[in-house]
XYZ file of C-alpha atoms in Angstrom:
196
model
C 0.009 -0.004 0.025
C 1.085 3.561 -0.534
C 1.235 6.080 2.318
C -1.935 7.738 1.029
C -3.765 4.400 0.927
C -2.721 3.728 4.550
C -3.922 7.206 5.536
C -7.249 6.642 3.780
C -7.762 3.386 5.666
C -6.787 4.962 8.990
C -9.353 7.724 8.468
C -12.170 5.147 8.123
C -11.604 3.904 11.728
C -10.739 0.368 10.450
C -7.890 -1.591 11.955
C -4.579 -0.805 10.218
C -1.018 -2.087 10.445
C 0.959 0.398 12.509
C 4.139 -1.342 11.601
C 3.742 -0.946 7.811
C 7.054 0.338 6.367
C 5.373 3.338 4.723
C 3.954 4.504 8.100
C 7.335 3.911 9.833
C 9.119 6.050 7.237
C 6.422 8.811 7.465
C 6.838 8.934 11.255
C 10.612 9.194 10.869
C 10.252 12.081 8.463
C 7.875 13.801 10.917
C 10.360 13.399 13.770
C 13.041 15.076 11.603
C 10.721 18.019 10.801
C 9.453 18.398 14.381
C 13.009 18.362 15.681
C 13.814 21.104 13.137
C 10.872 23.153 14.449
C 11.863 22.587 18.097
C 15.451 23.592 17.347
C 14.241 26.802 15.690
C 13.041 28.232 18.997
C 14.200 31.871 19.200
C 14.457 32.185 15.454
C 12.315 34.725 13.476
C 8.622 33.885 13.458
C 8.317 33.575 9.624
C 11.081 30.927 9.650
C 9.309 28.908 12.391
C 5.928 29.235 10.690
C 7.385 27.934 7.433
C 8.535 24.762 9.173
C 5.063 24.346 10.809
C 3.413 24.795 7.392
C 5.617 21.997 6.017
C 5.040 19.768 9.042
C 1.311 20.144 9.617
C -1.652 19.751 7.321
C -3.119 23.254 7.838
C -1.902 26.150 10.003
C -3.661 29.461 10.660
C -2.058 32.717 11.699
C -0.209 33.163 14.987
C 0.329 29.471 15.806
C 3.022 28.704 18.344
C 4.292 25.629 20.140
C 6.825 25.952 22.946
C 9.442 23.211 22.577
C 8.898 20.387 22.384
C 6.237 19.536 19.818
C 5.801 15.883 18.900
C 3.350 14.577 16.350
C 2.939 11.261 14.577
C 2.400 12.256 10.968
C 1.581 15.953 11.094
C -0.311 15.922 7.848
C -3.632 15.088 9.636
C -3.435 18.158 11.932
C -5.364 21.342 11.185
C -4.990 24.414 13.513
C -6.895 27.622 13.280
C -5.729 31.166 14.171
C -4.248 32.328 17.486
C -3.168 28.995 18.911
C -0.635 28.569 21.680
C 0.678 25.327 23.185
C 2.970 25.394 26.233
C 5.863 22.947 26.658
C 5.795 19.292 25.576
C 2.727 18.970 23.351
C 1.985 15.565 21.798
C -0.380 15.122 18.875
C -0.801 11.540 17.616
C -2.622 12.158 14.372
C -3.416 8.824 12.690
C -6.926 10.243 12.349
C -7.579 13.986 11.779
C -7.007 16.347 14.668
C -8.829 19.674 14.150
C -8.164 22.611 16.475
C -10.152 25.817 16.192
C -9.322 29.501 16.670
C -8.138 31.074 19.950
C -7.172 27.832 21.603
C -4.771 27.487 24.511
C -2.973 24.341 25.644
C -1.164 24.127 28.999
C 2.097 22.234 29.353
C 2.251 18.521 28.507
C -1.101 18.250 26.750
C -1.583 15.156 24.617
C -4.165 14.433 21.877
C -4.187 10.767 20.900
C -6.293 9.887 17.845
C -4.809 6.399 17.649
C -5.099 3.371 19.904
C -3.740 -0.139 19.835
C -5.737 -3.343 19.340
C -7.108 -4.850 22.560
C -6.154 -8.416 21.646
C -2.461 -9.085 22.570
C -1.662 -11.018 19.362
C -3.220 -8.285 17.162
C -1.378 -5.590 19.150
C 1.932 -7.412 18.698
C 1.220 -7.668 14.955
C 0.801 -3.839 14.736
C -2.995 -3.676 14.844
C -4.255 -0.096 15.613
C -7.329 1.981 14.932
C -7.892 5.737 14.915
C -10.775 8.185 15.542
C -10.751 11.930 14.875
C -10.368 14.559 17.594
C -11.922 18.006 17.375
C -11.138 20.993 19.587
C -13.595 23.866 19.241
C -12.916 27.602 19.162
C -11.926 29.354 22.380
C -11.030 26.135 24.269
C -8.452 25.992 27.041
C -6.870 22.656 27.953
C -5.056 22.802 31.284
C -1.646 21.245 32.031
C -1.380 17.494 31.577
C -4.754 16.982 29.882
C -5.011 13.811 27.772
C -7.614 13.545 25.023
C -8.483 10.039 23.761
C -9.619 8.891 20.255
C -12.943 10.165 18.996
C -13.388 12.989 21.489
C -14.676 16.497 20.713
C -14.339 19.529 23.019
C -17.075 22.117 22.429
C -16.407 25.796 21.793
C -15.434 27.908 24.791
C -14.982 25.026 27.183
C -12.210 24.557 29.775
C -10.723 21.217 30.659
C -8.967 21.235 34.032
C -5.352 20.195 34.572
C -4.642 16.539 34.802
C -7.857 15.398 33.198
C -8.247 12.304 31.068
C -10.983 12.977 28.524
C -12.635 9.775 27.240
C -15.968 11.327 26.216
C -16.887 14.466 24.337
C -17.294 17.699 26.355
C -20.114 20.093 25.313
C -19.607 23.761 24.577
C -19.382 26.433 27.285
C -18.508 24.317 30.322
C -15.756 23.620 32.852
C -14.843 19.899 32.908
C -12.261 18.064 34.865
C -11.284 14.752 36.423
C -10.206 11.207 35.724
C -12.361 10.337 33.853
C -13.256 13.880 32.879
C -16.812 15.103 33.652
C -18.668 18.368 33.350
C -18.345 20.395 36.604
C -20.517 23.379 35.664
C -21.517 25.732 32.857
C -19.521 28.920 32.249
C -21.643 31.975 32.984
C -21.332 35.810 32.725
C -20.239 35.723 36.392
C -16.967 34.177 35.159
C -16.015 37.474 33.454
C -13.650 39.549 35.600
C -13.745 42.718 33.484
C -10.119 42.265 32.365
C -9.229 44.330 29.306
C -5.685 44.838 27.997
């Protein structure tokens, strides 16, 4: 199979061979590009953005990752405008990962669209599956949040530090915990009146 054929299969949610040589080579190339991006810290913004545009599928304006950024393939990641990820972001993008505008990630956030087979023999043979992840506009993911395959986070929501998100989170809420659950809705009372 070609790399594009593997990617098409992965996007369907069907089991795929994670050990296929085409996927291994694609991951290796992604590591080289992400290392180049991470090493460019402190370089002019246009130079860093050019690397991101080569590494990722789609990149809006004002997108920044503090070192280190790690992704699996890169090509399945779409990021909107005004995105910031603090240190040590991990994006496993066997299935599409879509991130909206005005999104903030705390340190050590991980989005994992891929998972291994449950059966030990299938897992040893490289069996994996993937489900898309979607992060809405205006979302804040606190430090150490982990998002599992198939999860969506609704616009304007906040996911508290250390949460493991195994189910989708609706828009406009604060959610936290292991497993993550909705704590409360965000309300006008949450506005402090801050203005720059």
